[in-house]
């Protein structure tokens, strides 16, 4: 919450025009206090404002509206900070002067809201003696009556402010023994009477054909405000509940919601053990008002109130609520046989709420008879709901059963076994329509009881089907998704033999035959059975007994032989380890004891024994997993690595050492083979071939690394040293760099990196020359990991690798760039901590180079050295790096250095290299967002003109980027400041941005003037200018790449249209079908695609005489030329008659004809010059002439052409017609006029 001084500071520099008068009054008050040499305390402000209040408002009227509004606003701001004795002493005086503002019919809403705020602070400060003053005298009770009247005001904001004030006053009790506010009874009586009177008036109005009085909802909101204080007297609870339920029965949804909201606040105010007795009174009153079982209007809200009330009751008195639950559960469940759907739905929702809130978790661990009896009663009631009487509500009953299984967990067995049997029988019925819902219930039952219990009730019946009873293969998918609370022995004894039976059937049926449907079904069943194994291995209760050497060997054999089952087995093995580790990591409850409900009845001691048992078998399992991993393609190894990680975390150190020794020895020999073989065979290997053994072994080394004991680190570093410089094998080098960050995941690994820090640093620096592009990202991560372990007394590693990190800031790979930025920040943090940079150890530095002190300023200087580079790419990368570290350390580095940096990079805006300028634009954008105004404003004289130079560059979005920067400058520094430094020729951009902002503000004003609420106006504005969501992971990326441009919508608004992107999308999404007038388009024809266009087709312009009908010969072939119309045909061929246009929508061939012979085709004029017509609908006479040196002189002979003779044959004649044509742009013999169209 802001302090008083912070609030006053905002008023001293107002951003809104309506606060300017308040600023004037505040400045006047402070001037008076300065003249009187008075300290600026809340008491001093209060006294000065009190005198101003007397000048602006008399005891009967408002003398000066403007002064009164500002004074009361400031009083509202100050009274919460004024001493309570002072407020009590001045109560009558202030209330007398506020009365005209509170009661005047023409008082404006802002003045009223401020007056209510002052009154609230005054009432909160009153003591018990003040509240004892009767209402007829001027005192707190009369003020409360005024607030109650304002709580029904027609203006929403005034009404809301008064209701908030009432709640706040009633919540703060005056000093004394009473647990209720002295004014609570008065407020409850007034508000309840108001609700009852307005409801009667509304009913009368409704009978006369009118609408419900909206003041009823206003009065309910007032009751809600009083009830929210939690001090509603017990004696008025019954009357309130009766009135609220009566209102809920009316049928008006808004009134019903308002009434339920009052109940919600009433219960919410009683969530306290002190109010336990009062809450019980409220619930009894509501229960006595139970409506008829067939009342579809009143029952739903009554059930909602019951549900919410008992939810609160369960929080206050959980044991009592649990004891009363069976009777209430049975009462509500009986309503499910109603014929009204809304009653059934409300009853089901009420039951769900009761189950969730009224059954405490502690009862699951209570094995006493009373608790068991309650569970049995609940289960019997729920099972009875599956009777035929409730058939219409079975879908709702299934939801209730699912909730019971979720809540009762393992206590569902045996109380809900009968329900499982009934649901299973319903599900097996082919005609049953609710199979999906029944599957959900059974899935919850499996999760709660365990698969062994469910399958004992509903056996699968697949191996030995019972006569007349079909098998339940549909149960396998249900089991797979929900298995929990399991016994692994059940899988061994039941599921494994079942899978063997069906696998044998696959072998028997598929021997020498093609795969039939039966074989595929058997294979599917085998796969579904093994899909259950991961669930069985999720915290089984008999792990130490069931998972023995025999079962482990079985899993190993399946891993080797069945590739399709490997993922299930690996997931199962991983679950065995991880589920027990989670139990060990579970936090204890509030009393420090184990939470057995959260731990699913498994103690930490038992979980530890389970892990110790698995650790004994870990060595053999690792060997199996390693072998399987090496025989699996890389794209299918992920689940094996996860399983390896789980088992490695519990493997004893001795076995882990032995395993690592074997892997490292095999890797050493594989590396030698790799050198001899890979170079010759590298190009011959297919993409699906297995990777070299060295790669596989290196993956295993990386996986083992975090779990290795200290003794193995020497061998590990030797492996890293042998592989990190192999530039002939980028993938192996990439894997080598992963060792360092992987080692840093454990405390022992971090200690090893710290002890071997110097050797690893030297190796990383030396390997820079051999680093390959694919390994760049992993190398950067390794460098960043080592920065943490650099000793402060020798920081030469930072300048040694800095240039590589800086240049990586321009990497194409996004992950590599991110890693580079993280290293830059980490290096800066290290330099800020202090230390010594031993320059003589840096390459290319003389041996006598002096040491430098590590500071942020020195770090900025080191990064800035790249600005002097000769390559533009290096300069651009240095600017990008400086941008990142400046954003991170802008508050810690010397401000003079930042100023010099901004001035230096301002000069780079004059560069002609676009890559450099693009980085500089990002730097400037971050500067104007983050650096102080006083640092940036003096540089606008050169910065803005240099920026404007690039506003004319369209490539690489420079124009848009510059405009975004200018918009941000205007937003922060004001349009006048930016306009003053903008060159004259570029001020049109400033004008455009300014007009856009003004247009947006004008729209807001117009929306408010049209009678819309302020929030609605903002909603309208947000529709016209959608606010972009943050698409970036951190603030730096948002500052650098985000725009939040105001010009996007603005420019579109100027054009009077939608945003360009939307226009383009809308345009691209439309398609048109081009049809002939005589014949519709055949969409089944392959050529119909040619008739679909993304542009609106133009109707043919038929001017003058109509087109003559096409003529056919006796064979039905189309005649293209006719002796009766030879002149017209010739004109069509020459493109000389605009009255006859070829139909250009018929297809690609006709489009070509139009191009070469239509009205827009080229012709040859004098001296053979080619002319292109630029006419648009017979308007315009501009022509473009192209010289054609190869063209011959015009031939004046002959007016005829190819249509001079009668052409027969439809498409065949047309092909002959096209044979003499050349592609567009090629030279023809003769003139392309009317007489030479037919020349070959």
GROMACS .gro file of N, CA, C and O in nm, residues 902-1004:
model
  412
  902UNK      N    1   2.660   0.564  -2.458
  902UNK     CA    2   2.549   0.609  -2.544
  902UNK      C    3   2.601   0.703  -2.652
  902UNK      O    4   2.562   0.693  -2.769
  903UNK      N    5   2.690   0.794  -2.614
  903UNK     CA    6   2.745   0.887  -2.714
  903UNK      C    7   2.824   0.814  -2.821
  903UNK      O    8   2.817   0.847  -2.940
  904UNK      N    9   2.901   0.713  -2.779
  904UNK     CA   10   2.981   0.638  -2.876
  904UNK      C   11   2.892   0.563  -2.975
  904UNK      O   12   2.914   0.566  -3.096
  905UNK      N   13   2.790   0.495  -2.923
  905UNK     CA   14   2.705   0.417  -3.012
  905UNK      C   15   2.614   0.505  -3.095
  905UNK      O   16   2.564   0.461  -3.198
  906UNK      N   17   2.591   0.627  -3.050
  906UNK     CA   18   2.516   0.721  -3.133
  906UNK      C   19   2.590   0.745  -3.266
  906UNK      O   20   2.528   0.760  -3.372
  907UNK      N   21   2.723   0.747  -3.260
  907UNK     CA   22   2.801   0.768  -3.382
  907UNK      C   23   2.786   0.652  -3.479
  907UNK      O   24   2.795   0.671  -3.601
  908UNK      N   25   2.763   0.531  -3.425
  908UNK     CA   26   2.749   0.416  -3.514
  908UNK      C   27   2.621   0.420  -3.596
  908UNK      O   28   2.606   0.343  -3.690
  909UNK      N   29   2.528   0.509  -3.558
  909UNK     CA   30   2.408   0.524  -3.641
  909UNK      C   31   2.442   0.581  -3.778
  909UNK      O   32   2.365   0.567  -3.873
  910UNK      N   33   2.555   0.647  -3.788
  910UNK     CA   34   2.596   0.705  -3.916
  910UNK      C   35   2.666   0.603  -4.005
  910UNK      O   36   2.705   0.635  -4.118
  911UNK      N   37   2.682   0.480  -3.954
  911UNK     CA   38   2.746   0.376  -4.034
  911UNK      C   39   2.657   0.339  -4.152
  911UNK      O   40   2.534   0.350  -4.147
  912UNK      N   41   2.721   0.294  -4.259
  912UNK     CA   42   2.646   0.252  -4.376
  912UNK      C   43   2.619   0.102  -4.377
  912UNK      O   44   2.555   0.052  -4.469
  913UNK      N   45   2.666   0.033  -4.276
  913UNK     CA   46   2.647  -0.112  -4.269
  913UNK      C   47   2.517  -0.140  -4.194
  913UNK      O   48   2.500  -0.101  -4.079
  914UNK      N   49   2.426  -0.211  -4.259
  914UNK     CA   50   2.294  -0.235  -4.201
  914UNK      C   51   2.303  -0.327  -4.078
  914UNK      O   52   2.225  -0.312  -3.984
  915UNK      N   53   2.393  -0.422  -4.078
  915UNK     CA   54   2.405  -0.514  -3.965
  915UNK      C   55   2.443  -0.438  -3.839
  915UNK      O   56   2.390  -0.464  -3.731
  916UNK      N   57   2.535  -0.344  -3.853
  916UNK     CA   58   2.576  -0.264  -3.736
  916UNK      C   59   2.460  -0.177  -3.689
  916UNK      O   60   2.430  -0.169  -3.570
  917UNK      N   61   2.394  -0.113  -3.783
  917UNK     CA   62   2.285  -0.020  -3.747
  917UNK      C   63   2.170  -0.096  -3.682
  917UNK      O   64   2.106  -0.046  -3.588
  918UNK      N   65   2.144  -0.217  -3.728
  918UNK     CA   66   2.035  -0.295  -3.668
  918UNK      C   67   2.063  -0.320  -3.520
  918UNK      O   68   1.974  -0.310  -3.436
  919UNK      N   69   2.187  -0.351  -3.485
  919UNK     CA   70   2.222  -0.371  -3.345
  919UNK      C   71   2.215  -0.240  -3.267
  919UNK      O   72   2.172  -0.238  -3.151
  920UNK      N   73   2.256  -0.129  -3.332
  920UNK     CA   74   2.251   0.001  -3.264
  920UNK      C   75   2.106   0.039  -3.233
  920UNK      O   76   2.078   0.096  -3.127
  921UNK      N   77   2.014   0.009  -3.324
  921UNK     CA   78   1.874   0.040  -3.299
  921UNK      C   79   1.822  -0.034  -3.176
  921UNK      O   80   1.747   0.021  -3.095
  922UNK      N   81   1.863  -0.160  -3.161
  922UNK     CA   82   1.825  -0.233  -3.041
  922UNK      C   83   1.883  -0.171  -2.915
  922UNK      O   84   1.817  -0.162  -2.812
  923UNK      N   85   2.008  -0.126  -2.925
  923UNK     CA   86   2.073  -0.062  -2.810
  923UNK      C   87   1.999   0.067  -2.771
  923UNK      O   88   1.973   0.092  -2.653
  924UNK      N   89   1.963   0.147  -2.870
  924UNK     CA   90   1.896   0.275  -2.842
  924UNK      C   91   1.759   0.249  -2.783
  924UNK      O   92   1.713   0.319  -2.692
  925UNK      N   93   1.692   0.147  -2.833
  925UNK     CA   94   1.560   0.114  -2.781
  925UNK      C   95   1.567   0.080  -2.632
  925UNK      O   96   1.483   0.124  -2.552
  926UNK      N   97   1.667   0.002  -2.593
  926UNK     CA   98   1.684  -0.031  -2.453
  926UNK      C   99   1.722   0.092  -2.372
  926UNK      O  100   1.678   0.109  -2.258
  927UNK      N  101   1.802   0.180  -2.430
  927UNK     CA  102   1.844   0.302  -2.360
  927UNK      C  103   1.725   0.390  -2.325
  927UNK      O  104   1.712   0.439  -2.213
  928UNK      N  105   1.637   0.413  -2.423
  928UNK     CA  106   1.526   0.505  -2.398
  928UNK      C  107   1.425   0.446  -2.301
  928UNK      O  108   1.345   0.520  -2.241
  929UNK      N  109   1.427   0.315  -2.284
  929UNK     CA  110   1.335   0.252  -2.189
  929UNK      C  111   1.392   0.255  -2.047
  929UNK      O  112   1.319   0.282  -1.952
  930UNK      N  113   1.522   0.230  -2.035
  930UNK     CA  114   1.577   0.202  -1.902
  930UNK      C  115   1.663   0.313  -1.843
  930UNK      O  116   1.673   0.323  -1.721
  931UNK      N  117   1.727   0.395  -1.926
  931UNK     CA  118   1.819   0.495  -1.872
  931UNK      C  119   1.743   0.619  -1.825
  931UNK      O  120   1.633   0.648  -1.873
  932UNK      N  121   1.800   0.695  -1.731
  932UNK     CA  122   1.732   0.814  -1.678
  932UNK      C  123   1.708   0.919  -1.787
  932UNK      O  124   1.783   0.930  -1.884
  933UNK      N  125   1.603   0.997  -1.766
  933UNK     CA  126   1.569   1.100  -1.864
  933UNK      C  127   1.680   1.204  -1.877
  933UNK      O  128   1.712   1.249  -1.987
  934UNK      N  129   1.738   1.241  -1.763
  934UNK     CA  130   1.840   1.347  -1.767
  934UNK      C  131   1.964   1.303  -1.842
  934UNK      O  132   2.044   1.387  -1.886
  935UNK      N  133   1.984   1.173  -1.859
  935UNK     CA  134   2.098   1.125  -1.936
  935UNK      C  135   2.068   1.124  -2.086
  935UNK      O  136   2.156   1.151  -2.168
  936UNK      N  137   1.943   1.098  -2.121
  936UNK     CA  138   1.909   1.081  -2.261
  936UNK      C  139   1.875   1.212  -2.331
  936UNK      O  140   1.909   1.233  -2.447
  937UNK      N  141   1.809   1.302  -2.262
  937UNK     CA  142   1.761   1.424  -2.328
  937UNK      C  143   1.872   1.509  -2.391
  937UNK      O  144   1.856   1.559  -2.502
  938UNK      N  145   1.989   1.526  -2.326
  938UNK     CA  146   2.093   1.607  -2.391
  938UNK      C  147   2.146   1.546  -2.521
  938UNK      O  148   2.210   1.619  -2.599
  939UNK      N  149   2.122   1.420  -2.547
  939UNK     CA  150   2.177   1.355  -2.666
  939UNK      C  151   2.078   1.351  -2.782
  939UNK      O  152   2.107   1.297  -2.888
  940UNK      N  153   1.958   1.407  -2.761
  940UNK     CA  154   1.857   1.405  -2.867
  940UNK      C  155   1.899   1.490  -2.987
  940UNK      O  156   1.852   1.466  -3.098
  941UNK      N  157   1.984   1.588  -2.962
  941UNK     CA  158   2.023   1.678  -3.071
  941UNK      C  159   2.089   1.603  -3.185
  941UNK      O  160   2.071   1.637  -3.303
  942UNK      N  161   2.167   1.500  -3.153
  942UNK     CA  162   2.230   1.419  -3.258
  942UNK      C  163   2.160   1.285  -3.277
  942UNK      O  164   2.158   1.231  -3.387
  943UNK      N  165   2.103   1.233  -3.169
  943UNK     CA  166   2.044   1.099  -3.176
  943UNK      C  167   1.923   1.095  -3.269
  943UNK      O  168   1.913   1.008  -3.357
  944UNK      N  169   1.832   1.188  -3.252
  944UNK     CA  170   1.708   1.183  -3.331
  944UNK      C  171   1.735   1.208  -3.479
  944UNK      O  172   1.683   1.135  -3.564
  945UNK      N  173   1.816   1.307  -3.519
  945UNK     CA  174   1.845   1.321  -3.663
  945UNK      C  175   1.912   1.196  -3.722
  945UNK      O  176   1.880   1.157  -3.834
  946UNK      N  177   2.003   1.136  -3.647
  946UNK     CA  178   2.067   1.013  -3.697
  946UNK      C  179   1.966   0.898  -3.710
  946UNK      O  180   1.975   0.816  -3.801
  947UNK      N  181   1.870   0.894  -3.618
  947UNK     CA  182   1.766   0.793  -3.628
  947UNK      C  183   1.678   0.815  -3.751
  947UNK      O  184   1.644   0.721  -3.824
  948UNK      N  185   1.644   0.940  -3.775
  948UNK     CA  186   1.553   0.971  -3.885
  948UNK      C  187   1.612   0.937  -4.021
  948UNK      O  188   1.538   0.915  -4.118
  949UNK      N  189   1.743   0.933  -4.030
  949UNK     CA  190   1.805   0.895  -4.157
  949UNK      C  191   1.761   0.755  -4.198
  949UNK      O  192   1.736   0.727  -4.316
  950UNK      N  193   1.745   0.666  -4.098
  950UNK     CA  194   1.709   0.527  -4.128
  950UNK      C  195   1.558   0.507  -4.135
  950UNK      O  196   1.513   0.394  -4.159
  951UNK      N  197   1.479   0.611  -4.111
  951UNK     CA  198   1.334   0.597  -4.125
  951UNK      C  199   1.292   0.590  -4.271
  951UNK      O  200   1.175   0.559  -4.300
  952UNK      N  201   1.385   0.619  -4.362
  952UNK     CA  202   1.353   0.611  -4.505
  952UNK      C  203   1.402   0.480  -4.566
  952UNK      O  204   1.383   0.459  -4.686
  953UNK      N  205   1.462   0.395  -4.484
  953UNK     CA  206   1.515   0.268  -4.535
  953UNK      C  207   1.408   0.160  -4.517
  953UNK      O  208   1.361   0.134  -4.407
  954UNK      N  209   1.367   0.099  -4.626
  954UNK     CA  210   1.259   0.000  -4.621
  954UNK      C  211   1.310  -0.141  -4.599
  954UNK      O  212   1.234  -0.228  -4.558
  955UNK      N  213   1.434  -0.169  -4.628
  955UNK     CA  214   1.486  -0.304  -4.614
  955UNK      C  215   1.503  -0.338  -4.466
  955UNK      O  216   1.535  -0.252  -4.384
  956UNK      N  217   1.484  -0.467  -4.437
  956UNK     CA  218   1.505  -0.522  -4.302
  956UNK      C  219   1.422  -0.450  -4.197
  956UNK      O  220   1.459  -0.442  -4.080
  957UNK      N  221   1.306  -0.394  -4.236
  957UNK     CA  222   1.211  -0.331  -4.144
  957UNK      C  223   1.272  -0.212  -4.069
  957UNK      O  224   1.229  -0.181  -3.957
  958UNK      N  225   1.367  -0.146  -4.128
  958UNK     CA  226   1.429  -0.033  -4.058
  958UNK      C  227   1.326   0.076  -4.032
  958UNK      O  228   1.326   0.139  -3.926
  959UNK      N  229   1.241   0.102  -4.128
  959UNK     CA  230   1.144   0.210  -4.112
  959UNK      C  231   1.051   0.183  -3.994
  959UNK      O  232   1.026   0.271  -3.912
  960UNK      N  233   1.002   0.060  -3.986
  960UNK     CA  234   0.912   0.024  -3.875
  960UNK      C  235   0.985   0.031  -3.741
  960UNK      O  236   0.929   0.077  -3.641
  961UNK      N  237   1.110  -0.014  -3.738
  961UNK     CA  238   1.185  -0.013  -3.612
  961UNK      C  239   1.208   0.130  -3.563
  961UNK      O  240   1.194   0.160  -3.444
  962UNK      N  241   1.243   0.217  -3.656
  962UNK     CA  242   1.266   0.357  -3.617
  962UNK      C  243   1.136   0.419  -3.567
  962UNK      O  244   1.135   0.494  -3.468
  963UNK      N  245   1.026   0.386  -3.632
  963UNK     CA  246   0.898   0.443  -3.589
  963UNK      C  247   0.862   0.395  -3.449
  963UNK      O  248   0.812   0.474  -3.366
  964UNK      N  249   0.888   0.268  -3.420
  964UNK     CA  250   0.862   0.217  -3.284
  964UNK      C  251   0.946   0.293  -3.182
  964UNK      O  252   0.898   0.326  -3.073
  965UNK      N  253   1.071   0.318  -3.215
  965UNK     CA  254   1.159   0.390  -3.122
  965UNK      C  255   1.108   0.531  -3.100
  965UNK      O  256   1.104   0.581  -2.986
  966UNK      N  257   1.067   0.599  -3.207
  966UNK     CA  258   1.015   0.735  -3.194
  966UNK      C  259   0.889   0.735  -3.109
  966UNK      O  260   0.867   0.825  -3.026
  967UNK      N  261   0.804   0.636  -3.126
  967UNK     CA  262   0.683   0.628  -3.044
  967UNK      C  263   0.716   0.613  -2.896
  967UNK      O  264   0.654   0.677  -2.811
  968UNK      N  265   0.814   0.530  -2.867
  968UNK     CA  266   0.854   0.515  -2.727
  968UNK      C  267   0.915   0.645  -2.673
  968UNK      O  268   0.895   0.679  -2.556
  969UNK      N  269   0.992   0.713  -2.755
  969UNK     CA  270   1.047   0.842  -2.712
  969UNK      C  271   0.936   0.940  -2.681
  969UNK      O  272   0.941   1.011  -2.579
  970UNK      N  273   0.835   0.946  -2.767
  970UNK     CA  274   0.723   1.038  -2.744
  970UNK      C  275   0.648   0.999  -2.618
  970UNK      O  276   0.607   1.085  -2.539
  971UNK      N  277   0.631   0.870  -2.597
  971UNK     CA  278   0.557   0.823  -2.481
  971UNK      C  279   0.627   0.862  -2.352
  971UNK      O  280   0.564   0.890  -2.250
  972UNK      N  281   0.760   0.862  -2.353
  972UNK     CA  282   0.834   0.888  -2.230
  972UNK      C  283   0.874   1.036  -2.215
  972UNK      O  284   0.870   1.089  -2.104
  973UNK      N  285   0.911   1.100  -2.326
  973UNK     CA  286   0.966   1.236  -2.314
  973UNK      C  287   0.870   1.344  -2.364
  973UNK      O  288   0.900   1.462  -2.349
  974UNK      N  289   0.760   1.304  -2.425
  974UNK     CA  290   0.665   1.403  -2.474
  974UNK      C  291   0.689   1.440  -2.619
  974UNK      O  292   0.802   1.442  -2.668
  975UNK      N  293   0.580   1.472  -2.687
  975UNK     CA  294   0.590   1.499  -2.831
  975UNK      C  295   0.664   1.629  -2.859
  975UNK      O  296   0.734   1.641  -2.961
  976UNK      N  297   0.651   1.726  -2.770
  976UNK     CA  298   0.717   1.856  -2.795
  976UNK      C  299   0.868   1.841  -2.793
  976UNK      O  300   0.939   1.899  -2.877
  977UNK      N  301   0.919   1.763  -2.698
  977UNK     CA  302   1.065   1.746  -2.689
  977UNK      C  303   1.119   1.677  -2.813
  977UNK      O  304   1.223   1.717  -2.867
  978UNK      N  305   1.051   1.573  -2.859
  978UNK     CA  306   1.099   1.500  -2.976
  978UNK      C  307   1.085   1.585  -3.101
  978UNK      O  308   1.173   1.586  -3.188
  979UNK      N  309   0.974   1.657  -3.113
  979UNK     CA  310   0.951   1.741  -3.231
  979UNK      C  311   1.055   1.852  -3.243
  979UNK      O  312   1.094   1.890  -3.353
  980UNK      N  313   1.103   1.899  -3.129
  980UNK     CA  314   1.200   2.009  -3.130
  980UNK      C  315   1.333   1.966  -3.190
  980UNK      O  316   1.403   2.047  -3.251
  981UNK      N  317   1.367   1.838  -3.177
  981UNK     CA  318   1.495   1.791  -3.228
  981UNK      C  319   1.483   1.717  -3.361
  981UNK      O  320   1.583   1.663  -3.410
  982UNK      N  321   1.364   1.709  -3.415
  982UNK     CA  322   1.343   1.636  -3.540
  982UNK      C  323   1.368   1.727  -3.659
  982UNK      O  324   1.320   1.841  -3.660
  983UNK      N  325   1.441   1.681  -3.760
  983UNK     CA  326   1.461   1.762  -3.881
  983UNK      C  327   1.327   1.797  -3.946
  983UNK      O  328   1.229   1.722  -3.935
  984UNK      N  329   1.326   1.909  -4.015
  984UNK     CA  330   1.202   1.959  -4.073
  984UNK      C  331   1.140   1.860  -4.171
  984UNK      O  332   1.018   1.842  -4.174
  985UNK      N  333   1.226   1.796  -4.249
  985UNK     CA  334   1.173   1.706  -4.352
  985UNK      C  335   1.116   1.576  -4.294
  985UNK      O  336   1.048   1.500  -4.364
  986UNK      N  337   1.140   1.546  -4.165
  986UNK     CA  338   1.092   1.423  -4.104
  986UNK      C  339   0.980   1.446  -4.004
  986UNK      O  340   0.935   1.351  -3.938
  987UNK      N  341   0.933   1.569  -3.991
  987UNK     CA  342   0.832   1.598  -3.890
  987UNK      C  343   0.696   1.540  -3.924
  987UNK      O  344   0.608   1.534  -3.838
  988UNK      N  345   0.679   1.497  -4.048
  988UNK     CA  346   0.550   1.436  -4.083
  988UNK      C  347   0.530   1.305  -4.007
  988UNK      O  348   0.417   1.265  -3.977
  989UNK      N  349   0.640   1.236  -3.973
  989UNK     CA  350   0.628   1.113  -3.894
  989UNK      C  351   0.580   1.145  -3.752
  989UNK      O  352   0.493   1.077  -3.698
  990UNK      N  353   0.633   1.252  -3.694
  990UNK     CA  354   0.589   1.294  -3.561
  990UNK      C  355   0.443   1.334  -3.566
  990UNK      O  356   0.364   1.302  -3.476
  991UNK      N  357   0.405   1.403  -3.671
  991UNK     CA  358   0.265   1.445  -3.685
  991UNK      C  359   0.173   1.325  -3.694
  991UNK      O  360   0.065   1.322  -3.634
  992UNK      N  361   0.215   1.225  -3.769
  992UNK     CA  362   0.134   1.104  -3.782
  992UNK      C  363   0.114   1.035  -3.648
  992UNK      O  364   0.003   0.994  -3.612
  993UNK      N  365   0.220   1.023  -3.569
  993UNK     CA  366   0.211   0.958  -3.438
  993UNK      C  367   0.123   1.041  -3.344
  993UNK      O  368   0.039   0.987  -3.271
  994UNK      N  369   0.141   1.171  -3.348
  994UNK     CA  370   0.061   1.259  -3.260
  994UNK      C  371  -0.088   1.251  -3.293
  994UNK      O  372  -0.173   1.242  -3.204
  995UNK      N  373  -0.119   1.252  -3.421
  995UNK     CA  374  -0.260   1.244  -3.461
  995UNK      C  375  -0.322   1.110  -3.422
  995UNK      O  376  -0.439   1.103  -3.384
  996UNK      N  377  -0.244   1.007  -3.431
  996UNK     CA  378  -0.293   0.875  -3.392
  996UNK      C  379  -0.328   0.873  -3.243
  996UNK      O  380  -0.434   0.822  -3.203
  997UNK      N  381  -0.241   0.929  -3.160
  997UNK     CA  382  -0.268   0.933  -3.016
  997UNK      C  383  -0.390   1.020  -2.986
  997UNK      O  384  -0.474   0.984  -2.904
  998UNK      N  385  -0.401   1.134  -3.053
  998UNK     CA  386  -0.514   1.222  -3.030
  998UNK      C  387  -0.645   1.156  -3.074
  998UNK      O  388  -0.749   1.172  -3.009
  999UNK      N  389  -0.639   1.082  -3.185
  999UNK     CA  390  -0.760   1.014  -3.233
  999UNK      C  391  -0.807   0.911  -3.132
  999UNK      O  392  -0.927   0.894  -3.107
 1000UNK      N  393  -0.713   0.843  -3.071
 1000UNK     CA  394  -0.749   0.741  -2.972
 1000UNK      C  395  -0.813   0.806  -2.849
 1000UNK      O  396  -0.912   0.757  -2.795
 1001UNK      N  397  -0.755   0.915  -2.804
 1001UNK     CA  398  -0.813   0.985  -2.690
 1001UNK      C  399  -0.952   1.039  -2.724
 1001UNK      O  400  -1.043   1.036  -2.641
 1002UNK      N  401  -0.967   1.089  -2.845
 1002UNK     CA  402  -1.096   1.144  -2.885
 1002UNK      C  403  -1.204   1.035  -2.887
 1002UNK      O  404  -1.319   1.060  -2.851
 1003UNK      N  405  -1.167   0.915  -2.927
 1003UNK     CA  406  -1.263   0.804  -2.927
 1003UNK      C  407  -1.309   0.771  -2.785
 1003UNK      O  408  -1.425   0.740  -2.762
 1004UNK      N  409  -1.216   0.778  -2.691
 1004UNK     CA  410  -1.253   0.752  -2.553
 1004UNK      C  411  -1.354   0.856  -2.504
 1004UNK      O  412  -1.453   0.823  -2.440
   0.00000   0.00000   0.00000
